[in-house]
Amino acid sequence: MVTDHRKLPRRRGEALSAAIYQATLDELAEVGYAGLTMEGVAERAKASKASLYRRWPTRIELVMEAVYQSLPSPESSPDTGNLRDDLVAMLTRTAQALSGPAGEAMRGLLGEALRGESPLSTLRRNSQGTARKLMEEIVRRAVERGEVDPADVTPRRLDSGHALLRHHFLFEGPPIPERLVAEIVDEVLVPLLQPTARATG
């Protein structure tokens, strides 16, 4: 039975957005990206379709924003006191996220783009660069502690850890083993960000 949303209490602003984000994630978990519809999200959130389309004209925009809202913010990035453990903790969180609705969304969005059903430019336009921001915060603290030389920090080095996780996820699927997270940190990220320490060690 379809809910008559005109008879429900009106929600606005953050309360309405939070309900829609959660409904989107729940739909991803239950029916997958292929089965997710704006109508289904609206019904689950007990909101009107018009309230969704006013803010998110397309399904891609809604899904990407809901997923990004569910991910840790750069301000909440792990702070263990040393670079290696911060990186392990952060990539472990990412691996866990890829095993849930965020991973389902990534598979669906990339598959849609590769089939030509949606332009890659839409994905780029709605990408918020959360992974890069998390890395930047962790490395910024490592620089302040004297663990990392700023000259060794480059965009490609910051992106490499998440890129390797996403590659494994897309080709091997979830769950991402803890062993892989440790290998990425110890064999790739730490040597890239602390090349002098590796050479002297």
Backbone as JSON Lines, residues from 0, in Angstrom:
{"i":0,"aa":"M","n":[0.84,-1.2,0.0],"ca":[0.0,0.0,0.0],"c":[0.87,1.24,0.0]}
{"i":1,"aa":"V","n":[0.57,2.18,-0.87],"ca":[1.34,3.4,-0.98],"c":[0.89,4.39,0.09]}
{"i":2,"aa":"T","n":[1.86,4.96,0.8],"ca":[1.55,5.9,1.87],"c":[1.13,7.24,1.29]}
{"i":3,"aa":"D","n":[0.08,7.84,1.88],"ca":[-0.32,9.2,1.52],"c":[0.5,10.15,2.37]}
{"i":4,"aa":"H","n":[1.57,10.7,1.78],"ca":[2.51,11.52,2.54],"c":[1.92,12.85,2.98]}
{"i":5,"aa":"R","n":[0.79,13.23,2.39],"ca":[0.16,14.48,2.78],"c":[-0.38,14.41,4.21]}
{"i":6,"aa":"K","n":[-0.61,13.18,4.71],"ca":[-1.17,13.0,6.04],"c":[-0.1,12.79,7.11]}
{"i":7,"aa":"L","n":[1.17,12.74,6.71],"ca":[2.26,12.53,7.65],"c":[2.77,13.85,8.2]}
{"i":8,"aa":"P","n":[3.38,13.84,9.41],"ca":[3.99,15.07,9.94],"c":[5.05,15.58,8.97]}
{"i":9,"aa":"R","n":[5.07,16.88,8.78],"ca":[6.02,17.47,7.84],"c":[7.39,17.59,8.48]}
{"i":10,"aa":"R","n":[8.41,17.14,7.76],"ca":[9.79,17.27,8.22],"c":[10.53,18.14,7.22]}
{"i":11,"aa":"R","n":[11.47,18.9,7.73],"ca":[12.23,19.78,6.85],"c":[13.71,19.7,7.2]}
{"i":12,"aa":"G","n":[14.52,20.28,6.36],"ca":[15.94,20.45,6.65],"c":[16.65,19.16,6.96]}
{"i":13,"aa":"E","n":[17.44,19.19,8.04],"ca":[18.31,18.07,8.37],"c":[17.53,16.81,8.72]}
{"i":14,"aa":"A","n":[16.38,16.97,9.37],"ca":[15.59,15.79,9.75],"c":[15.11,15.04,8.52]}
{"i":15,"aa":"L","n":[14.63,15.76,7.54],"ca":[14.17,15.13,6.3],"c":[15.34,14.52,5.54]}
{"i":16,"aa":"S","n":[16.44,15.26,5.44],"ca":[17.62,14.74,4.73],"c":[18.13,13.47,5.38]}
{"i":17,"aa":"A","n":[18.21,13.44,6.72],"ca":[18.7,12.27,7.43],"c":[17.83,11.05,7.16]}
{"i":18,"aa":"A","n":[16.51,11.26,7.14],"ca":[15.6,10.15,6.86],"c":[15.79,9.63,5.45]}
{"i":19,"aa":"I","n":[16.01,10.51,4.5],"ca":[16.2,10.1,3.11],"c":[17.54,9.4,2.92]}
{"i":20,"aa":"Y","n":[18.58,9.91,3.56],"ca":[19.89,9.25,3.48],"c":[19.79,7.82,4.01]}
{"i":21,"aa":"Q","n":[19.17,7.67,5.19],"ca":[19.07,6.34,5.8],"c":[18.22,5.41,4.94]}
{"i":22,"aa":"A","n":[17.15,5.93,4.37],"ca":[16.3,5.11,3.51],"c":[17.07,4.67,2.28]}
{"i":23,"aa":"T","n":[17.91,5.53,1.75],"ca":[18.72,5.18,0.57],"c":[19.69,4.06,0.91]}
{"i":24,"aa":"L","n":[20.36,4.16,2.05],"ca":[21.3,3.12,2.46],"c":[20.58,1.8,2.72]}
{"i":25,"aa":"D","n":[19.4,1.87,3.33],"ca":[18.62,0.66,3.6],"c":[18.17,-0.01,2.3]}
{"i":26,"aa":"E","n":[17.79,0.82,1.33],"ca":[17.39,0.27,0.03],"c":[18.57,-0.39,-0.68]}
{"i":27,"aa":"L","n":[19.74,0.26,-0.6],"ca":[20.94,-0.34,-1.2],"c":[21.22,-1.7,-0.59]}
{"i":28,"aa":"A","n":[21.11,-1.79,0.74],"ca":[21.39,-3.05,1.42],"c":[20.36,-4.13,1.08]}
{"i":29,"aa":"E","n":[19.12,-3.72,0.87],"ca":[18.04,-4.69,0.67],"c":[17.86,-5.09,-0.79]}
{"i":30,"aa":"V","n":[17.88,-4.12,-1.71],"ca":[17.56,-4.44,-3.1],"c":[18.73,-4.2,-4.04]}
{"i":31,"aa":"G","n":[19.85,-3.64,-3.53],"ca":[20.99,-3.37,-4.38],"c":[20.8,-2.12,-5.21]}
{"i":32,"aa":"Y","n":[21.89,-1.69,-5.84],"ca":[21.8,-0.46,-6.64],"c":[20.86,-0.63,-7.82]}
{"i":33,"aa":"A","n":[20.91,-1.8,-8.46],"ca":[20.06,-2.01,-9.64],"c":[18.59,-1.91,-9.3]}
{"i":34,"aa":"G","n":[18.2,-2.33,-8.09],"ca":[16.79,-2.32,-7.71],"c":[16.34,-1.05,-7.02]}
{"i":35,"aa":"L","n":[17.28,-0.14,-6.76],"ca":[16.92,1.08,-6.04],"c":[16.21,2.06,-6.96]}
{"i":36,"aa":"T","n":[15.09,2.6,-6.49],"ca":[14.35,3.61,-7.23],"c":[14.07,4.8,-6.32]}
{"i":37,"aa":"M","n":[13.86,5.95,-6.92],"ca":[13.49,7.12,-6.15],"c":[12.17,6.89,-5.43]}
{"i":38,"aa":"E","n":[11.26,6.18,-6.08],"ca":[9.97,5.89,-5.47],"c":[10.14,5.02,-4.23]}
{"i":39,"aa":"G","n":[11.02,4.01,-4.33],"ca":[11.25,3.13,-3.19],"c":[11.87,3.86,-2.02]}
{"i":40,"aa":"V","n":[12.82,4.75,-2.29],"ca":[13.45,5.53,-1.23],"c":[12.41,6.45,-0.58]}
{"i":41,"aa":"A","n":[11.6,7.11,-1.39],"ca":[10.58,8.02,-0.86],"c":[9.61,7.28,0.04]}
{"i":42,"aa":"E","n":[9.19,6.1,-0.39],"ca":[8.25,5.31,0.42],"c":[8.88,4.88,1.72]}
{"i":43,"aa":"R","n":[10.12,4.42,1.68],"ca":[10.79,3.97,2.9],"c":[11.03,5.13,3.86]}
{"i":44,"aa":"A","n":[11.35,6.3,3.31],"ca":[11.62,7.48,4.14],"c":[10.35,8.18,4.58]}
{"i":45,"aa":"K","n":[9.2,7.7,4.07],"ca":[7.91,8.35,4.34],"c":[7.97,9.83,3.95]}
{"i":46,"aa":"A","n":[8.46,10.03,2.75],"ca":[8.59,11.38,2.19],"c":[7.97,11.38,0.8]}
{"i":47,"aa":"S","n":[7.75,12.54,0.27],"ca":[7.18,12.64,-1.08],"c":[8.3,12.53,-2.12]}
{"i":48,"aa":"K","n":[7.94,12.0,-3.28],"ca":[8.92,11.95,-4.37],"c":[9.39,13.35,-4.75]}
{"i":49,"aa":"A","n":[8.48,14.3,-4.66],"ca":[8.84,15.68,-5.03],"c":[9.96,16.21,-4.15]}
{"i":50,"aa":"S","n":[9.96,15.83,-2.86],"ca":[11.01,16.31,-1.95],"c":[12.37,15.74,-2.32]}
{"i":51,"aa":"L","n":[12.38,14.54,-2.91],"ca":[13.64,13.95,-3.38],"c":[14.1,14.64,-4.66]}
{"i":52,"aa":"Y","n":[13.21,14.74,-5.61],"ca":[13.61,15.28,-6.92],"c":[13.99,16.75,-6.86]}
{"i":53,"aa":"R","n":[13.46,17.49,-5.89],"ca":[13.84,18.89,-5.79],"c":[15.32,19.03,-5.45]}
{"i":54,"aa":"R","n":[15.83,18.12,-4.63],"ca":[17.22,18.22,-4.2],"c":[18.16,17.33,-5.01]}
{"i":55,"aa":"W","n":[17.67,16.17,-5.42],"ca":[18.5,15.22,-6.17],"c":[17.78,14.86,-7.46]}
{"i":56,"aa":"P","n":[18.08,15.55,-8.54],"ca":[17.37,15.31,-9.8],"c":[17.56,13.9,-10.36]}
{"i":57,"aa":"T","n":[18.65,13.23,-9.98],"ca":[18.9,11.89,-10.5],"c":[19.22,10.93,-9.36]}
{"i":58,"aa":"R","n":[19.07,9.65,-9.66],"ca":[19.37,8.61,-8.67],"c":[20.84,8.63,-8.31]}
{"i":59,"aa":"I","n":[21.72,8.87,-9.28],"ca":[23.15,8.91,-9.01],"c":[23.47,9.94,-7.94]}
{"i":60,"aa":"E","n":[22.93,11.13,-8.08],"ca":[23.23,12.21,-7.13],"c":[22.74,11.85,-5.72]}
{"i":61,"aa":"L","n":[21.56,11.25,-5.63],"ca":[21.03,10.85,-4.33],"c":[21.91,9.79,-3.69]}
{"i":62,"aa":"V","n":[22.24,8.75,-4.44],"ca":[23.02,7.65,-3.89],"c":[24.39,8.12,-3.44]}
{"i":63,"aa":"M","n":[25.06,8.91,-4.28],"ca":[26.41,9.35,-3.92],"c":[26.4,10.22,-2.67]}
{"i":64,"aa":"E","n":[25.43,11.11,-2.55],"ca":[25.4,11.96,-1.37],"c":[25.08,11.16,-0.12]}
{"i":65,"aa":"A","n":[24.15,10.19,-0.23],"ca":[23.8,9.37,0.93],"c":[25.0,8.55,1.39]}
{"i":66,"aa":"V","n":[25.75,8.0,0.43],"ca":[26.93,7.21,0.78],"c":[27.98,8.08,1.45]}
{"i":67,"aa":"Y","n":[28.27,9.25,0.86],"ca":[29.29,10.13,1.45],"c":[28.89,10.6,2.85]}
{"i":68,"aa":"Q","n":[27.6,10.81,3.07],"ca":[27.15,11.21,4.39],"c":[27.4,10.11,5.42]}
{"i":69,"aa":"S","n":[27.44,8.85,4.97],"ca":[27.62,7.74,5.9],"c":[29.07,7.46,6.23]}
{"i":70,"aa":"L","n":[29.99,8.05,5.46],"ca":[31.42,7.78,5.66],"c":[32.01,8.68,6.74]}
{"i":71,"aa":"P","n":[33.09,8.25,7.38],"ca":[33.73,9.09,8.4],"c":[34.22,10.41,7.81]}
{"i":72,"aa":"S","n":[34.1,11.47,8.58],"ca":[34.6,12.77,8.12],"c":[36.1,12.86,8.38]}
{"i":73,"aa":"P","n":[36.8,13.72,7.63],"ca":[38.24,13.89,7.87],"c":[38.55,14.26,9.32]}
{"i":74,"aa":"E","n":[37.65,15.0,9.95],"ca":[37.88,15.41,11.34],"c":[37.85,14.23,12.3]}
{"i":75,"aa":"S","n":[37.18,13.15,11.9],"ca":[37.09,11.97,12.78],"c":[38.09,10.89,12.38]}
{"i":76,"aa":"S","n":[39.07,11.23,11.55],"ca":[40.05,10.24,11.13],"c":[40.84,9.73,12.33]}
{"i":77,"aa":"P","n":[41.3,8.47,12.3],"ca":[42.0,7.89,13.45],"c":[43.22,8.69,13.86]}
{"i":78,"aa":"D","n":[43.45,8.76,15.17],"ca":[44.63,9.46,15.69],"c":[45.26,8.59,16.78]}
{"i":79,"aa":"T","n":[46.09,7.64,16.35],"ca":[46.7,6.7,17.29],"c":[48.04,7.2,17.82]}
{"i":80,"aa":"G","n":[48.56,8.25,17.19],"ca":[49.85,8.79,17.61],"c":[51.01,8.41,16.71]}
{"i":81,"aa":"N","n":[50.75,7.52,15.72],"ca":[51.82,7.22,14.75],"c":[51.21,6.93,13.39]}
{"i":82,"aa":"L","n":[51.97,7.18,12.35],"ca":[51.48,7.11,10.98],"c":[50.97,5.72,10.61]}
{"i":83,"aa":"R","n":[51.77,4.71,10.89],"ca":[51.4,3.37,10.44],"c":[50.06,2.92,11.01]}
{"i":84,"aa":"D","n":[49.86,3.1,12.31],"ca":[48.61,2.64,12.93],"c":[47.42,3.5,12.49]}
{"i":85,"aa":"D","n":[47.66,4.79,12.25],"ca":[46.59,5.64,11.71],"c":[46.14,5.13,10.34]}
{"i":86,"aa":"L","n":[47.1,4.77,9.5],"ca":[46.78,4.29,8.15],"c":[46.03,2.97,8.2]}
{"i":87,"aa":"V","n":[46.46,2.06,9.07],"ca":[45.77,0.77,9.2],"c":[44.33,0.98,9.67]}
{"i":88,"aa":"A","n":[44.15,1.84,10.67],"ca":[42.81,2.08,11.19],"c":[41.91,2.72,10.14]}
{"i":89,"aa":"M","n":[42.44,3.67,9.4],"ca":[41.65,4.36,8.39],"c":[41.27,3.44,7.24]}
{"i":90,"aa":"L","n":[42.23,2.66,6.74],"ca":[41.92,1.75,5.63],"c":[41.02,0.6,6.08]}
{"i":91,"aa":"T","n":[41.1,0.21,7.34],"ca":[40.19,-0.81,7.86],"c":[38.76,-0.29,7.83]}
{"i":92,"aa":"R","n":[38.57,0.96,8.22],"ca":[37.24,1.57,8.14],"c":[36.73,1.58,6.7]}
{"i":93,"aa":"T","n":[37.61,1.92,5.78],"ca":[37.23,1.97,4.38],"c":[36.85,0.59,3.88]}
{"i":94,"aa":"A","n":[37.63,-0.42,4.26],"ca":[37.33,-1.79,3.86],"c":[35.97,-2.23,4.38]}
{"i":95,"aa":"Q","n":[35.66,-1.86,5.62],"ca":[34.36,-2.2,6.19],"c":[33.23,-1.49,5.45]}
{"i":96,"aa":"A","n":[33.45,-0.24,5.07],"ca":[32.43,0.52,4.34],"c":[32.16,-0.12,2.98]}
{"i":97,"aa":"L","n":[33.22,-0.6,2.31],"ca":[33.05,-1.23,1.01],"c":[32.29,-2.55,1.1]}
{"i":98,"aa":"S","n":[32.23,-3.14,2.27],"ca":[31.48,-4.38,2.44],"c":[30.0,-4.12,2.69]}
{"i":99,"aa":"G","n":[29.61,-2.84,2.77],"ca":[28.22,-2.47,3.03],"c":[27.61,-1.7,1.87]}
{"i":100,"aa":"P","n":[26.62,-0.84,2.17],"ca":[25.94,-0.08,1.12],"c":[26.86,0.75,0.25]}
{"i":101,"aa":"A","n":[27.95,1.28,0.82],"ca":[28.87,2.1,0.02],"c":[29.48,1.27,-1.1]}
{"i":102,"aa":"G","n":[29.85,0.04,-0.81],"ca":[30.41,-0.83,-1.83],"c":[29.39,-1.21,-2.89]}
{"i":103,"aa":"E","n":[28.18,-1.49,-2.46],"ca":[27.11,-1.81,-3.41],"c":[26.86,-0.63,-4.35]}
{"i":104,"aa":"A","n":[26.89,0.58,-3.78],"ca":[26.7,1.77,-4.61],"c":[27.83,1.92,-5.61]}
{"i":105,"aa":"M","n":[29.08,1.7,-5.17],"ca":[30.22,1.85,-6.07],"c":[30.12,0.88,-7.24]}
{"i":106,"aa":"R","n":[29.79,-0.37,-6.96],"ca":[29.67,-1.35,-8.02],"c":[28.59,-0.93,-9.03]}
{"i":107,"aa":"G","n":[27.46,-0.5,-8.49],"ca":[26.36,-0.12,-9.36],"c":[26.66,1.1,-10.2]}
{"i":108,"aa":"L","n":[27.24,2.11,-9.57],"ca":[27.53,3.36,-10.28],"c":[28.57,3.15,-11.38]}
{"i":109,"aa":"L","n":[29.64,2.4,-11.06],"ca":[30.67,2.16,-12.07],"c":[30.14,1.28,-13.19]}
{"i":110,"aa":"G","n":[29.35,0.27,-12.84],"ca":[28.78,-0.59,-13.86],"c":[27.88,0.19,-14.8]}
{"i":111,"aa":"E","n":[27.09,1.08,-14.24],"ca":[26.2,1.92,-15.04],"c":[27.0,2.81,-15.99]}
{"i":112,"aa":"A","n":[28.07,3.39,-15.46],"ca":[28.9,4.28,-16.28],"c":[29.6,3.5,-17.4]}
{"i":113,"aa":"L","n":[30.12,2.31,-17.07],"ca":[30.83,1.52,-18.08],"c":[29.9,1.02,-19.18]}
{"i":114,"aa":"R","n":[28.63,0.82,-18.83],"ca":[27.66,0.38,-19.84],"c":[27.15,1.56,-20.67]}
{"i":115,"aa":"G","n":[27.59,2.77,-20.31],"ca":[27.15,3.94,-21.04],"c":[25.79,4.45,-20.64]}
{"i":116,"aa":"E","n":[25.27,3.95,-19.5],"ca":[23.94,4.36,-19.06],"c":[23.97,5.68,-18.3]}
{"i":117,"aa":"S","n":[25.15,6.08,-17.84],"ca":[25.31,7.38,-17.2],"c":[26.73,7.85,-17.47]}
{"i":118,"aa":"P","n":[26.93,9.14,-17.67],"ca":[28.27,9.64,-18.0],"c":[29.2,9.64,-16.81]}
{"i":119,"aa":"L","n":[30.47,9.32,-17.06],"ca":[31.47,9.37,-16.0],"c":[31.6,10.76,-15.42]}
{"i":120,"aa":"S","n":[31.3,11.78,-16.23],"ca":[31.38,13.15,-15.74],"c":[30.43,13.38,-14.58]}
{"i":121,"aa":"T","n":[29.31,12.66,-14.56],"ca":[28.36,12.79,-13.44],"c":[28.98,12.26,-12.16]}
{"i":122,"aa":"L","n":[29.7,11.14,-12.26],"ca":[30.37,10.59,-11.09],"c":[31.44,11.55,-10.59]}
{"i":123,"aa":"R","n":[32.24,12.09,-11.51],"ca":[33.3,13.01,-11.1],"c":[32.72,14.27,-10.46]}
{"i":124,"aa":"R","n":[31.61,14.77,-11.03],"ca":[31.02,15.99,-10.52],"c":[30.48,15.81,-9.1]}
{"i":125,"aa":"N","n":[29.97,14.62,-8.79],"ca":[29.38,14.38,-7.49],"c":[30.33,13.74,-6.49]}
{"i":126,"aa":"S","n":[31.54,13.41,-6.92],"ca":[32.53,12.86,-6.0],"c":[33.02,13.96,-5.06]}
{"i":127,"aa":"Q","n":[33.08,13.67,-3.78],"ca":[33.45,14.68,-2.8],"c":[34.89,14.56,-2.3]}
{"i":128,"aa":"G","n":[35.65,13.6,-2.86],"ca":[37.05,13.48,-2.48],"c":[37.28,13.13,-1.03]}
{"i":129,"aa":"T","n":[36.35,12.36,-0.43],"ca":[36.47,12.04,1.0],"c":[37.73,11.26,1.31]}
{"i":130,"aa":"A","n":[38.08,10.29,0.47],"ca":[39.27,9.46,0.72],"c":[40.53,10.32,0.76]}
{"i":131,"aa":"R","n":[40.65,11.22,-0.21],"ca":[41.83,12.1,-0.23],"c":[41.88,12.97,1.02]}
{"i":132,"aa":"K","n":[40.74,13.49,1.44],"ca":[40.7,14.36,2.62],"c":[41.1,13.61,3.89]}
{"i":133,"aa":"L","n":[40.66,12.34,3.99],"ca":[41.06,11.53,5.15],"c":[42.57,11.34,5.18]}
{"i":134,"aa":"M","n":[43.13,11.02,4.01],"ca":[44.58,10.84,3.93],"c":[45.31,12.14,4.26]}
{"i":135,"aa":"E","n":[44.83,13.24,3.74],"ca":[45.48,14.52,3.99],"c":[45.52,14.84,5.47]}
{"i":136,"aa":"E","n":[44.45,14.53,6.2],"ca":[44.42,14.82,7.63],"c":[45.4,13.93,8.39]}
{"i":137,"aa":"I","n":[45.45,12.65,8.05],"ca":[46.38,11.74,8.71],"c":[47.82,12.14,8.45]}
{"i":138,"aa":"V","n":[48.13,12.46,7.2],"ca":[49.49,12.83,6.84],"c":[49.86,14.19,7.42]}
{"i":139,"aa":"R","n":[48.9,15.1,7.5],"ca":[49.17,16.41,8.11],"c":[49.65,16.23,9.55]}
{"i":140,"aa":"R","n":[49.0,15.36,10.29],"ca":[49.41,15.13,11.68],"c":[50.77,14.45,11.73]}
{"i":141,"aa":"A","n":[51.03,13.54,10.78],"ca":[52.33,12.87,10.74],"c":[53.44,13.87,10.43]}
{"i":142,"aa":"V","n":[53.18,14.84,9.58],"ca":[54.15,15.88,9.28],"c":[54.43,16.7,10.54]}
{"i":143,"aa":"E","n":[53.39,17.04,11.28],"ca":[53.56,17.82,12.51],"c":[54.38,17.06,13.54]}
{"i":144,"aa":"R","n":[54.25,15.72,13.57],"ca":[55.01,14.91,14.52],"c":[56.44,14.67,14.04]}
{"i":145,"aa":"G","n":[56.74,15.07,12.82],"ca":[58.08,14.85,12.27],"c":[58.27,13.48,11.66]}
{"i":146,"aa":"E","n":[57.18,12.72,11.46],"ca":[57.29,11.39,10.87],"c":[57.41,11.44,9.35]}
{"i":147,"aa":"V","n":[56.89,12.48,8.73],"ca":[56.83,12.57,7.28],"c":[57.4,13.91,6.83]}
{"i":148,"aa":"D","n":[58.22,13.87,5.79],"ca":[58.74,15.08,5.17],"c":[57.69,15.6,4.18]}
{"i":149,"aa":"P","n":[57.26,16.85,4.29],"ca":[56.25,17.37,3.36],"c":[56.64,17.19,1.89]}
{"i":150,"aa":"A","n":[57.93,17.15,1.61],"ca":[58.38,16.98,0.22],"c":[58.01,15.61,-0.34]}
{"i":151,"aa":"D","n":[57.74,14.64,0.54],"ca":[57.39,13.3,0.1],"c":[55.88,13.1,-0.06]}
{"i":152,"aa":"V","n":[55.1,14.14,0.19],"ca":[53.65,14.05,0.1],"c":[53.2,14.56,-1.28]}
{"i":153,"aa":"T","n":[52.62,13.66,-2.07],"ca":[52.11,14.03,-3.39],"c":[50.69,13.48,-3.54]}
{"i":154,"aa":"P","n":[49.9,14.04,-4.45],"ca":[48.53,13.55,-4.64],"c":[48.48,12.06,-4.97]}
{"i":155,"aa":"R","n":[49.38,11.58,-5.82],"ca":[49.35,10.16,-6.19],"c":[49.66,9.27,-5.0]}
{"i":156,"aa":"R","n":[50.57,9.69,-4.15],"ca":[50.88,8.89,-2.96],"c":[49.7,8.88,-1.99]}
{"i":157,"aa":"L","n":[49.01,10.0,-1.89],"ca":[47.84,10.06,-1.02],"c":[46.71,9.16,-1.53]}
{"i":158,"aa":"D","n":[46.61,9.03,-2.84],"ca":[45.5,8.27,-3.42],"c":[45.77,6.77,-3.52]}
{"i":159,"aa":"S","n":[47.02,6.36,-3.39],"ca":[47.38,4.98,-3.73],"c":[46.72,3.94,-2.83]}
{"i":160,"aa":"G","n":[46.61,4.19,-1.54],"ca":[46.04,3.2,-0.64],"c":[44.59,2.89,-0.95]}
{"i":161,"aa":"H","n":[43.79,3.93,-1.07],"ca":[42.37,3.72,-1.39],"c":[42.19,3.12,-2.78]}
{"i":162,"aa":"A","n":[43.07,3.51,-3.72],"ca":[42.98,2.96,-5.07],"c":[43.2,1.45,-5.06]}
{"i":163,"aa":"L","n":[44.15,0.99,-4.28],"ca":[44.41,-0.45,-4.19],"c":[43.26,-1.18,-3.51]}
{"i":164,"aa":"L","n":[42.67,-0.58,-2.5],"ca":[41.5,-1.2,-1.85],"c":[40.35,-1.32,-2.83]}
{"i":165,"aa":"R","n":[40.07,-0.23,-3.56],"ca":[38.96,-0.25,-4.51],"c":[39.21,-1.28,-5.61]}
{"i":166,"aa":"H","n":[40.46,-1.38,-6.07],"ca":[40.79,-2.36,-7.1],"c":[40.49,-3.77,-6.61]}
{"i":167,"aa":"H","n":[40.92,-4.09,-5.4],"ca":[40.67,-5.42,-4.85],"c":[39.16,-5.65,-4.71]}
{"i":168,"aa":"F","n":[38.46,-4.66,-4.22],"ca":[37.02,-4.8,-4.01],"c":[36.28,-5.06,-5.32]}
{"i":169,"aa":"L","n":[36.63,-4.3,-6.35],"ca":[35.91,-4.42,-7.61],"c":[36.18,-5.74,-8.31]}
{"i":170,"aa":"F","n":[37.41,-6.28,-8.17],"ca":[37.76,-7.5,-8.89],"c":[37.62,-8.76,-8.04]}
{"i":171,"aa":"E","n":[37.74,-8.62,-6.73],"ca":[37.67,-9.79,-5.85],"c":[36.4,-9.81,-5.01]}
{"i":172,"aa":"G","n":[35.81,-8.64,-4.81],"ca":[34.6,-8.56,-3.99],"c":[34.89,-8.53,-2.51]}
{"i":173,"aa":"P","n":[33.86,-8.24,-1.7],"ca":[34.03,-8.22,-0.26],"c":[33.98,-9.64,0.3]}
{"i":174,"aa":"P","n":[34.44,-9.84,1.55],"ca":[35.08,-8.83,2.4],"c":[36.56,-8.66,2.05]}
{"i":175,"aa":"I","n":[37.08,-7.49,2.36],"ca":[38.5,-7.22,2.15],"c":[39.26,-7.73,3.37]}
{"i":176,"aa":"P","n":[40.2,-8.66,3.21],"ca":[40.88,-9.24,4.38],"c":[41.78,-8.23,5.1]}
{"i":177,"aa":"E","n":[41.88,-8.39,6.41],"ca":[42.75,-7.53,7.21],"c":[44.2,-7.62,6.72]}
{"i":178,"aa":"R","n":[44.59,-8.8,6.28],"ca":[45.96,-8.98,5.78],"c":[46.26,-8.04,4.64]}
{"i":179,"aa":"L","n":[45.3,-7.84,3.74],"ca":[45.52,-6.95,2.6],"c":[45.71,-5.52,3.06]}
{"i":180,"aa":"V","n":[44.92,-5.09,4.03],"ca":[45.06,-3.73,4.57],"c":[46.48,-3.52,5.11]}
{"i":181,"aa":"A","n":[46.96,-4.48,5.89],"ca":[48.31,-4.37,6.47],"c":[49.38,-4.35,5.37]}
{"i":182,"aa":"E","n":[49.18,-5.16,4.32],"ca":[50.16,-5.2,3.23],"c":[50.2,-3.88,2.48]}
{"i":183,"aa":"I","n":[49.05,-3.29,2.23],"ca":[49.01,-2.0,1.54],"c":[49.73,-0.93,2.35]}
{"i":184,"aa":"V","n":[49.5,-0.94,3.65],"ca":[50.16,0.05,4.51],"c":[51.66,-0.18,4.57]}
{"i":185,"aa":"D","n":[52.07,-1.43,4.85],"ca":[53.49,-1.72,5.08],"c":[54.33,-1.77,3.8]}
{"i":186,"aa":"E","n":[53.73,-2.21,2.7],"ca":[54.5,-2.39,1.47],"c":[54.37,-1.21,0.5]}
{"i":187,"aa":"V","n":[53.34,-0.38,0.7],"ca":[53.11,0.71,-0.26],"c":[53.1,2.07,0.42]}
{"i":188,"aa":"L","n":[52.16,2.29,1.33],"ca":[51.98,3.64,1.87],"c":[53.14,4.12,2.73]}
{"i":189,"aa":"V","n":[53.56,3.32,3.7],"ca":[54.66,3.76,4.57],"c":[55.94,3.98,3.76]}
{"i":190,"aa":"P","n":[56.34,3.06,2.87],"ca":[57.54,3.33,2.06],"c":[57.4,4.58,1.18]}
{"i":191,"aa":"L","n":[56.22,4.86,0.68],"ca":[56.03,6.03,-0.16],"c":[56.13,7.32,0.64]}
{"i":192,"aa":"L","n":[55.58,7.3,1.86],"ca":[55.52,8.51,2.68],"c":[56.73,8.68,3.59]}
{"i":193,"aa":"Q","n":[57.46,7.59,3.81],"ca":[58.67,7.65,4.65],"c":[59.84,6.97,3.93]}
{"i":194,"aa":"P","n":[60.16,7.4,2.71],"ca":[61.24,6.73,1.96],"c":[62.59,6.81,2.64]}
{"i":195,"aa":"T","n":[62.86,7.9,3.35],"ca":[64.16,8.03,4.03],"c":[64.27,7.03,5.15]}
{"i":196,"aa":"A","n":[63.19,6.84,5.93],"ca":[63.2,5.9,7.03],"c":[63.38,4.48,6.51]}
{"i":197,"aa":"R","n":[62.78,4.2,5.37],"ca":[62.93,2.85,4.79],"c":[64.36,2.61,4.35]}
{"i":198,"aa":"A","n":[64.96,3.62,3.72],"ca":[66.33,3.46,3.23],"c":[67.33,3.27,4.39]}
{"i":199,"aa":"T","n":[67.16,4.04,5.43],"ca":[68.09,3.94,6.57],"c":[67.82,2.69,7.38]}
{"i":200,"aa":"G","n":[66.55,2.22,7.34],"ca":[66.21,1.02,8.08],"c":[66.79,-0.21,7.45]}
